Every structure is written in C-alpha cells, then in structure tokens.
XYZ file of C-alpha atoms in Angstrom:
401
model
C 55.229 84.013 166.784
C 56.036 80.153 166.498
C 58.466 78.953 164.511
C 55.811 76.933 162.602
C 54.413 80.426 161.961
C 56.966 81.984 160.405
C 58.032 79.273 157.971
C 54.362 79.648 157.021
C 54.182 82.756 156.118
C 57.568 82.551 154.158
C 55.756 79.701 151.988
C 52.854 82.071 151.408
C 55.413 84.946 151.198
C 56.797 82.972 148.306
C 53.480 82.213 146.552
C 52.849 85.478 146.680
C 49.990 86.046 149.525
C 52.196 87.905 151.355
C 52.460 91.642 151.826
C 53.908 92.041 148.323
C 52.401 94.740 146.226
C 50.126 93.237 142.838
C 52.858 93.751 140.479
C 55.615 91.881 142.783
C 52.819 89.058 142.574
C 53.052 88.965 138.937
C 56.309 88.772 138.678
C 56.753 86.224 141.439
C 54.196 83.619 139.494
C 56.451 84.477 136.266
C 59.729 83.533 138.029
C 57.916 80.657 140.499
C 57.654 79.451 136.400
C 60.812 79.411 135.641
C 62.586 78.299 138.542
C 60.237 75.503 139.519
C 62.773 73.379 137.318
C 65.220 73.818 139.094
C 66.987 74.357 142.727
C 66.678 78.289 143.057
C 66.652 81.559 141.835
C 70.192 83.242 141.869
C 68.514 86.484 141.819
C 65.481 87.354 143.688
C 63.072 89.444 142.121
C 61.705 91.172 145.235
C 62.471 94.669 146.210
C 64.080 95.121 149.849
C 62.004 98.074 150.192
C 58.715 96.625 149.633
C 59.116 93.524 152.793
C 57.727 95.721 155.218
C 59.057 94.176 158.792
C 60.797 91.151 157.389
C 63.667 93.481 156.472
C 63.802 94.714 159.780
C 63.976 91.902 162.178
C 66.711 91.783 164.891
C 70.090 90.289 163.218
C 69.876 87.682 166.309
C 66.474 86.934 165.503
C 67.002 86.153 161.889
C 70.235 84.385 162.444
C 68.148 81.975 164.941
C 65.567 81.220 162.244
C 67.595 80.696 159.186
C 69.294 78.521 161.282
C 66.715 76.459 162.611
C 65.419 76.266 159.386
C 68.374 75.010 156.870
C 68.877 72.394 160.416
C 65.486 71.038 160.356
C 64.948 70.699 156.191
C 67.500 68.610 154.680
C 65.975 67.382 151.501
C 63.365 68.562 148.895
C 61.037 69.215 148.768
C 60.811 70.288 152.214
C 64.584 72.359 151.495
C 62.435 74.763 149.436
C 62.265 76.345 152.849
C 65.513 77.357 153.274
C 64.959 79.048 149.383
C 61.909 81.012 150.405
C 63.986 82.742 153.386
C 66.791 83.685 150.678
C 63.612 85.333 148.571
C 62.399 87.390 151.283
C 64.808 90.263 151.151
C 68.379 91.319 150.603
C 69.280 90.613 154.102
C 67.575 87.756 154.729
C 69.187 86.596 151.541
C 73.033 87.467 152.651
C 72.244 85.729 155.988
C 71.111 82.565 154.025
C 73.838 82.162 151.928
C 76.309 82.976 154.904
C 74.492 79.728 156.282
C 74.139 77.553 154.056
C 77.238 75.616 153.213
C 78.861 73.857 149.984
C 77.883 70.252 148.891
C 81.593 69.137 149.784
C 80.774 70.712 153.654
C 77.452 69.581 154.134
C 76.143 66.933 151.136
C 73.359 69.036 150.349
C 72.131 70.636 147.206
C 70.346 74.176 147.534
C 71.313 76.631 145.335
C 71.905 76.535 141.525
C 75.539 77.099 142.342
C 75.611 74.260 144.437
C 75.704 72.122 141.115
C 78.983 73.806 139.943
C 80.434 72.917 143.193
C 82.124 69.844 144.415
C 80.471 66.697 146.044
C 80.639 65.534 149.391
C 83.939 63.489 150.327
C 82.521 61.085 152.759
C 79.237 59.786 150.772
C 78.211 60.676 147.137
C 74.838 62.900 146.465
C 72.754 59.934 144.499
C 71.137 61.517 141.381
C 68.789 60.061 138.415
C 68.839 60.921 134.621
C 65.407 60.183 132.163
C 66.264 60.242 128.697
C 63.437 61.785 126.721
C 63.921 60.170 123.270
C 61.332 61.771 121.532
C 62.631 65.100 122.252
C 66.335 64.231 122.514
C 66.350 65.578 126.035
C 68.208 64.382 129.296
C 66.906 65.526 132.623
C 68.843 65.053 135.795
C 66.970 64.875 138.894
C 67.822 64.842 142.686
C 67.050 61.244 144.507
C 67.720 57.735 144.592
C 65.013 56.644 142.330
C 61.958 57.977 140.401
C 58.896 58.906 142.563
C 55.330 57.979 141.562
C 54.242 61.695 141.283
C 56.121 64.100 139.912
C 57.711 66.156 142.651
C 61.058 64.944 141.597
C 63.764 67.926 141.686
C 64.840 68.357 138.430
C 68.688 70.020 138.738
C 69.843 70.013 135.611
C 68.889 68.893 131.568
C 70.583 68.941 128.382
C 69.228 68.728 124.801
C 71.303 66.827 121.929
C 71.984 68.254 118.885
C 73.199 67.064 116.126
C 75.430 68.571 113.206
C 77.222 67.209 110.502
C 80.474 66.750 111.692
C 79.696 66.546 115.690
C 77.112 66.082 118.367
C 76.663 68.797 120.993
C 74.691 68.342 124.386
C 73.302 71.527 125.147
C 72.889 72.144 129.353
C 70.431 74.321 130.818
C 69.018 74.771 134.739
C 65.473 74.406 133.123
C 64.119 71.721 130.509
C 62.284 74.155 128.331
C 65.223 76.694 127.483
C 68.271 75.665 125.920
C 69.361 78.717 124.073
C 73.205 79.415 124.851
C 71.933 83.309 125.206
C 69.558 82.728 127.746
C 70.758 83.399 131.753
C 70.385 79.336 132.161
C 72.347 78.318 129.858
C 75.563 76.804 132.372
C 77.648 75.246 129.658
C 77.569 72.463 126.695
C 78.879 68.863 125.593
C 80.206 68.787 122.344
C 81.532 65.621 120.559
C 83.999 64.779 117.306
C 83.197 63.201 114.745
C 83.673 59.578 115.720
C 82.192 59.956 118.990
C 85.513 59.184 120.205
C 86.166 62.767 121.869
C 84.120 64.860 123.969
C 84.715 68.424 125.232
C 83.438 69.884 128.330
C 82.449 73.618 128.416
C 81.638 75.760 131.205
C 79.769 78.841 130.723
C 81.966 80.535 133.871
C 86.384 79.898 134.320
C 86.612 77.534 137.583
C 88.006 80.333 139.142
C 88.028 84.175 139.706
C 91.815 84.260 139.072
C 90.684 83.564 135.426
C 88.584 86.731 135.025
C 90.456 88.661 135.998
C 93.841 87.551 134.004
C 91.428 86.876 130.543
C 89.627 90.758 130.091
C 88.719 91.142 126.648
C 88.756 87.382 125.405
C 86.239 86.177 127.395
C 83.585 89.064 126.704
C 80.989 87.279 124.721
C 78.831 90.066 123.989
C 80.122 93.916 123.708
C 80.047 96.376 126.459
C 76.921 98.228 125.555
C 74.834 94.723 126.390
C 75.974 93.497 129.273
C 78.307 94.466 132.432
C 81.850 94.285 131.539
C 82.153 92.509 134.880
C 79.837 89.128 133.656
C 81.864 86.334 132.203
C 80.145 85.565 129.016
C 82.183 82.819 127.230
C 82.763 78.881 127.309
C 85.744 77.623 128.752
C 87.229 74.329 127.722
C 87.349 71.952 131.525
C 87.525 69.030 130.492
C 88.089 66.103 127.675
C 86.263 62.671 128.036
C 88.189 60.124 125.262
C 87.362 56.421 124.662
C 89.959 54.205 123.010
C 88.920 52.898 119.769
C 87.454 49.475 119.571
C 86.945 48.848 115.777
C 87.188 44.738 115.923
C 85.801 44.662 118.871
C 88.359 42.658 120.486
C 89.184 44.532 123.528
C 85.925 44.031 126.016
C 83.639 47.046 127.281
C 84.355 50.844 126.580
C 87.678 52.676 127.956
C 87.105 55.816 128.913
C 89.848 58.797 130.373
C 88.207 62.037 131.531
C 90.837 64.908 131.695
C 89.306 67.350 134.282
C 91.977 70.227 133.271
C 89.841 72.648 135.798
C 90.830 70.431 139.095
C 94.598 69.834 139.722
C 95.474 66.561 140.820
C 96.803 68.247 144.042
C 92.615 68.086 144.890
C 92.683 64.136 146.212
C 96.171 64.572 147.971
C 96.170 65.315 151.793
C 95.249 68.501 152.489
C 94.203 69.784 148.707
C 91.270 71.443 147.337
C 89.021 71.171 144.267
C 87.868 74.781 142.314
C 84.810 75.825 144.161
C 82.742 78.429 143.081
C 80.405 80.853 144.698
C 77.883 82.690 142.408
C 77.145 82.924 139.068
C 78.813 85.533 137.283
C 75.748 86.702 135.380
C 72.780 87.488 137.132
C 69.513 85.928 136.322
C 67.681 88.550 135.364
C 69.571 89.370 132.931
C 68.626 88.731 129.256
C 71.865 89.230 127.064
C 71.046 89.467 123.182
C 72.320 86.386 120.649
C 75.448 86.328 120.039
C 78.219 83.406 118.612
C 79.923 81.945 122.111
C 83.660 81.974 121.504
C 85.408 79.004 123.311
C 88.689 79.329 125.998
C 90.871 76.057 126.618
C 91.443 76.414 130.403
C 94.671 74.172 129.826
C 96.060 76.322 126.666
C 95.549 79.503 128.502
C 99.341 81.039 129.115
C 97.782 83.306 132.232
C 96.427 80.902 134.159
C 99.230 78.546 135.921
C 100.231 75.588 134.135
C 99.597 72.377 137.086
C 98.711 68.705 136.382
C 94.974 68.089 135.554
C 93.080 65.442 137.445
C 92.185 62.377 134.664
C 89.839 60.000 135.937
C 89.911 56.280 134.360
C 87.008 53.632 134.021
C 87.162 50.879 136.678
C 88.418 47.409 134.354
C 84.675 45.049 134.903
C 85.157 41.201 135.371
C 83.754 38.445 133.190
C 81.270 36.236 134.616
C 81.804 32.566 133.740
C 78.389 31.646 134.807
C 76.372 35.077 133.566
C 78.371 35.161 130.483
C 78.777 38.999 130.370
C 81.339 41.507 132.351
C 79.971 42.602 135.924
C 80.763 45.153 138.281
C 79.696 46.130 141.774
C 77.422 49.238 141.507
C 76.436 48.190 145.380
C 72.425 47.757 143.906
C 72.760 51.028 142.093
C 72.355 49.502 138.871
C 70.277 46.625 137.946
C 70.304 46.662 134.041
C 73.275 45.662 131.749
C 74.507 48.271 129.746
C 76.884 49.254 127.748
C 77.035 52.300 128.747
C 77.276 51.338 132.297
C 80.468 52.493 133.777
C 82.427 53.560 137.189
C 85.123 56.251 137.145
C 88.050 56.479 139.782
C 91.183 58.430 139.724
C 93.926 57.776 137.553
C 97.130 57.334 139.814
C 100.564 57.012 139.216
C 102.941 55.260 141.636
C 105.426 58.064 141.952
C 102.016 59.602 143.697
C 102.386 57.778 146.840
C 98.321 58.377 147.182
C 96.661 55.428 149.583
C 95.281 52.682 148.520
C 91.820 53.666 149.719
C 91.693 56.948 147.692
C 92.657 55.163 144.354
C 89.988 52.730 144.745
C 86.818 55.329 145.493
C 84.317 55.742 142.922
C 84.262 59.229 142.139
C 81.704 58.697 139.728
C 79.136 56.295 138.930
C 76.243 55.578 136.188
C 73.996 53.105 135.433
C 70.707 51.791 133.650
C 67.894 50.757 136.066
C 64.985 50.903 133.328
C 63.775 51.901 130.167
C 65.429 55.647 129.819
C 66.404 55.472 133.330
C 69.826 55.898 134.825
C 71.554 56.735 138.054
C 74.102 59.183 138.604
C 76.297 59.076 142.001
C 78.873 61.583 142.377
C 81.050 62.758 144.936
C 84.162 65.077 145.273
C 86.238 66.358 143.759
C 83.192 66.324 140.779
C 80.309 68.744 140.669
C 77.076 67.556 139.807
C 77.756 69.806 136.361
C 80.490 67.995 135.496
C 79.579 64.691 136.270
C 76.217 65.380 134.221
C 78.347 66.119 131.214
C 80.377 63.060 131.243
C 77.755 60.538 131.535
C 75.893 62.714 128.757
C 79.008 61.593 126.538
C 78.008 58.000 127.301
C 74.715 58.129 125.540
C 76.119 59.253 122.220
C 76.823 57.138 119.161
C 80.373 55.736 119.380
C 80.473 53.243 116.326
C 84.298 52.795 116.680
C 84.272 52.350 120.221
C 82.118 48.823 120.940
C-alpha cells in the first residue's frame, strides 16, 4: 500500500467511510461538529477495539508513517493529517503524540494543547483576530492574513461580557460555546472597573506541581461529578495594567503584563517557560454548572515563591512629518491604532541579560482592517496567553487615552 494510500484512507477513516460501525459514524459527524473550530480533539471518540487492522500494524510500520506524515504536512489545512492518524486508535494516538513536538521545538500548532504551550524562540507563529461586533465575539485564527474562503483555522475565541462593575472576556476552543461548564471552556479575561486592570485566568495551574500541592481548593465541582483527579478551577497567571492617562498628557497607552505563571529565569541562558502536556479534563466529559472559584498562582503559599516575568510596551516615536507616533511592526500592521502595541521583556540591569534578548518582540498586535488584527507571538508566550492580553486591548479604558 502507497503512502498516498494510506493517508487516504485515514481522511475517509476520519469522515467516517471507514470500517467504523453506524453508531461510531454518528458520533464521529457529532464531534467532526464540534471540533471543526478548532485544532483537535483531545479525546478521540473511537473505540480501539472496533479499528480492525489499523490497531495492529507493526510498531516499525506505524512509526514510519506517522513520521512521514507530521514531515511532509506542516500547515493547515493539510496538518489535519497528522490529526486523523491520532483519531485512528489508542496506539496510533500514543505514537502521534510521542511525535509530534511542542510549538517552542518545532513552530507548529497541532493539538489544542499546543495553544497553552510556549511559542517558538527563533520566529513567532503569526496569528489573526476578527472582532465580531455584533455578537461581541473575538476569533483568533492561524495565518498571516485572512483567506478569501473560509478555511481559515480558527484556534481560539472569546465572547465579552459585560457586568456592572467589570468586563469579562470569556475563552473557548470553539466560537459557539462559551459556557465556563462546558469541556472548552480554557480560561477567561476579566477587567476592573476602570479598565485599568485585567486578570488572566487559566482553567488548568501551569504546572502539575500545583495539583498536586492544591487538593481540595481547586475542585470546582464535588466528587460525585467529576474525577477527583481533573483540575476544575481558574487560576490567577497573569495581570495586564495600563497607567492612567486622565489629561491625556502622556502619549499612547502604557501597558505592564505580569506573567506570574513564567519565572523570569525563562529568557535567561539555559531556562525554561511552564509547558504543559494535556488537558486535565477530558473532552468528553460534560461536568454540571457550577460557580468557578478563582486561585492566585502568585498568593499561593505551596507553590514556590520566584520572580514573575512582566513584559512592558515598546515606547513608539513621533513622526514630525506623519504627525502621529510610529513603530516598526516590519509590515505587520498597516492601520493606526490605538490599540496597536508591541510587548518586550521588562529588564533590569542587575540582570546582565543581552542586549538582543531585551529588544525581541515577544508579542505583537495590530489593526490591518475593519475588525481585523494580527497577533505574532513567540516564546516564552502561549498562543492562550497572548490571546488574552491583546483581548484586554479592545476594552473600554476611558482613563487610559
């Protein structure tokens, strides 16, 4: 059998043509539903025991073609490959993911995980956001720039809502579910009452080490509804502030982003950002509605105390002859904006941290059109986390500009 062959059949496999029994059909055009939003399925809802001889090809052989196929498909949509030979069966799945590496190893985005994990180093993974104004949703997408059809990847989008005394952005892996019971629901924005603050939560702790030191706070539901082993809780990662700016005397917006869930230690020689590697609740699970309670990561007296990673906004020029403050967004952005802005990391001189390393743009955001921005990221930021802070951009901030 070619190798052309066999990706075929895993595509058909996938749409369900394959030798899955008529209820396995059903329930893959329910989940092909759910998950065409975004990257991939965490859990796949095949049975091992109904693949027939997929499940039983020679280690070496599967190794080969897993191989050859996360090699040879580097982008969507033609990645979706390398997702329908993680669908075929448990052990084609544990191959897969033994594969496939992290977004900091190999700049790629495949899984869903893969947007709680850190960016490349070398190059950033280029992203777009379309505000839907109507609806007061924000949808993240994978690429440089909108596509005439619509086979963009969506990877992430949050809906704003807003209460009387804050603003909270709401982040799901899908566009039509934003309920903070349902199994998408990856964490949340929420804002004070100036617009001046914004809180990051994650619906998982940045690292095992916190689940296992926090036991009964972080439950979020009671034993009898979910595994006591599923973190079920929102953890407090991060703080995004902007200085006040009530005379509007002081230029642009100045923003500091406190990333308390990635130590400072993570752009020295030799460290390394939080990286995690599965979701701690399973897809397929549907917990009941329940009030979330909220962790602070950098309050938490069991987790070691170490000094957070705060990112700054990059001071913009003024333009004598354009009469307006400019930076270089190297063509990225092509619309002024004030919410336009580039984020490096916040160094002090007793650091001794190169030159080079202060100056990189760890995170960058930008209009290009009418409800269009870009989104470039790179490590130590996950695409999650870099989502959230330019969500905090698009809120109202009367006291700010």
């Amino acid at each position: 059998m070619s190798f052309k062959s066999i990706v075929c059949e895993l595509k058909e496999m996938k749409n369900g043509i394959g030798s899955i029994s008529r209820r396995r059909e059903v329930e893959g055009r329910h989940w092909r539903n759910r998950t065409r939003s975004h990257i991939a399925p965490d859990v796949v809802p095949f049975d091992s025991n109904q693949q027939g001889q997929w499940a039983n090809i020679p280690p070496e052989l599967l190794l080969d073609i897993v191989h050859r196929v996360e090699e040879s498909e580097t982008s969507f949509p033609a990645r979706t490959a390398v997702v329908y030979c993680a669908s075929v069966c448990k052990s084609w799945r544990e191959v897969t993911k033994e594969i496939v590496k992290t977004p900091e190893e190999c700049g790629r985005l495949t899984f869903p995980i893969s947007l709680k994990q850190p960016g490349p180093r070398e190059s950033p993974i280029h992203c777009f956001i379309k505000r839907d104004r109507a609806n007061s949703v924000f949808r993240l997408y994978f690429g440089l720039t909108p596509s005439e059809d619509v086979s963009d990847k969506l990877l992430l989008a949050a809906k704003r809502i807003r209460r009387a005394t804050s603003t909270d952005f709401v982040i799901s892996l899908v566009s039509d579910d934003f309920s903070r019971a349902s199994s998408t629901y990856v964490g949340k924005l929420r804002s004070n009452f100036l617009g001046t603050k914004f809180t990051i939560y994650d619906s998982q702790p940045p690292s095992d080490v916190a689940i296992q030191h926090r036991g009964r706070l972080s439950r979020r539901f009671s034993a009898k509804q979910v595994s006591p082993t599923v973190s079920a809780c929102n953890y407090s990662i991060a703080t995004v502030s902007y200085e006040l700016n009530v005379l509007r005397t002081r230029g642009p917006r100045r923003m500091h982003c406190a990333m308390h869930s990635i130590p400072f230690s993570s752009i020295q020689e030799g460290g390394s950002a939080p990286t995690p590697t599965s979701f701690p609740q399973s897809f397929d699970e549907r917990p009941s509605k329940a009030k979330v309670p909220a962790v602070n990561i950098s309050s938490s007296v069991s987790v070691p105390s170490r000094e957070p990673l705060v990112l700054k906004n990059k001071a913009p020029r003024w333009h004598e002859q354009l009469q307006c403050w400019c930076l270089n967004f190297k063509g990225r952005v092509t619309v002024a904006s004030v919410k336009n802005f580039q984020l490096a990391a916040a160094v002090d001189p007793s650091h001794n941290i190169p030159a080079a390393v202060q100056e990189t743009t760890i995170l960058q955001f930008g209009k290009i059109g009418k409800d269009i921005f870009t989104m470039d990221y790179c490590y130590p930021l996950s695409a999650f986390q870099a989502f959230a802070i330019c969500l905090s951009s698009f809120d109202t901030k009367p006291a700010c500009e």
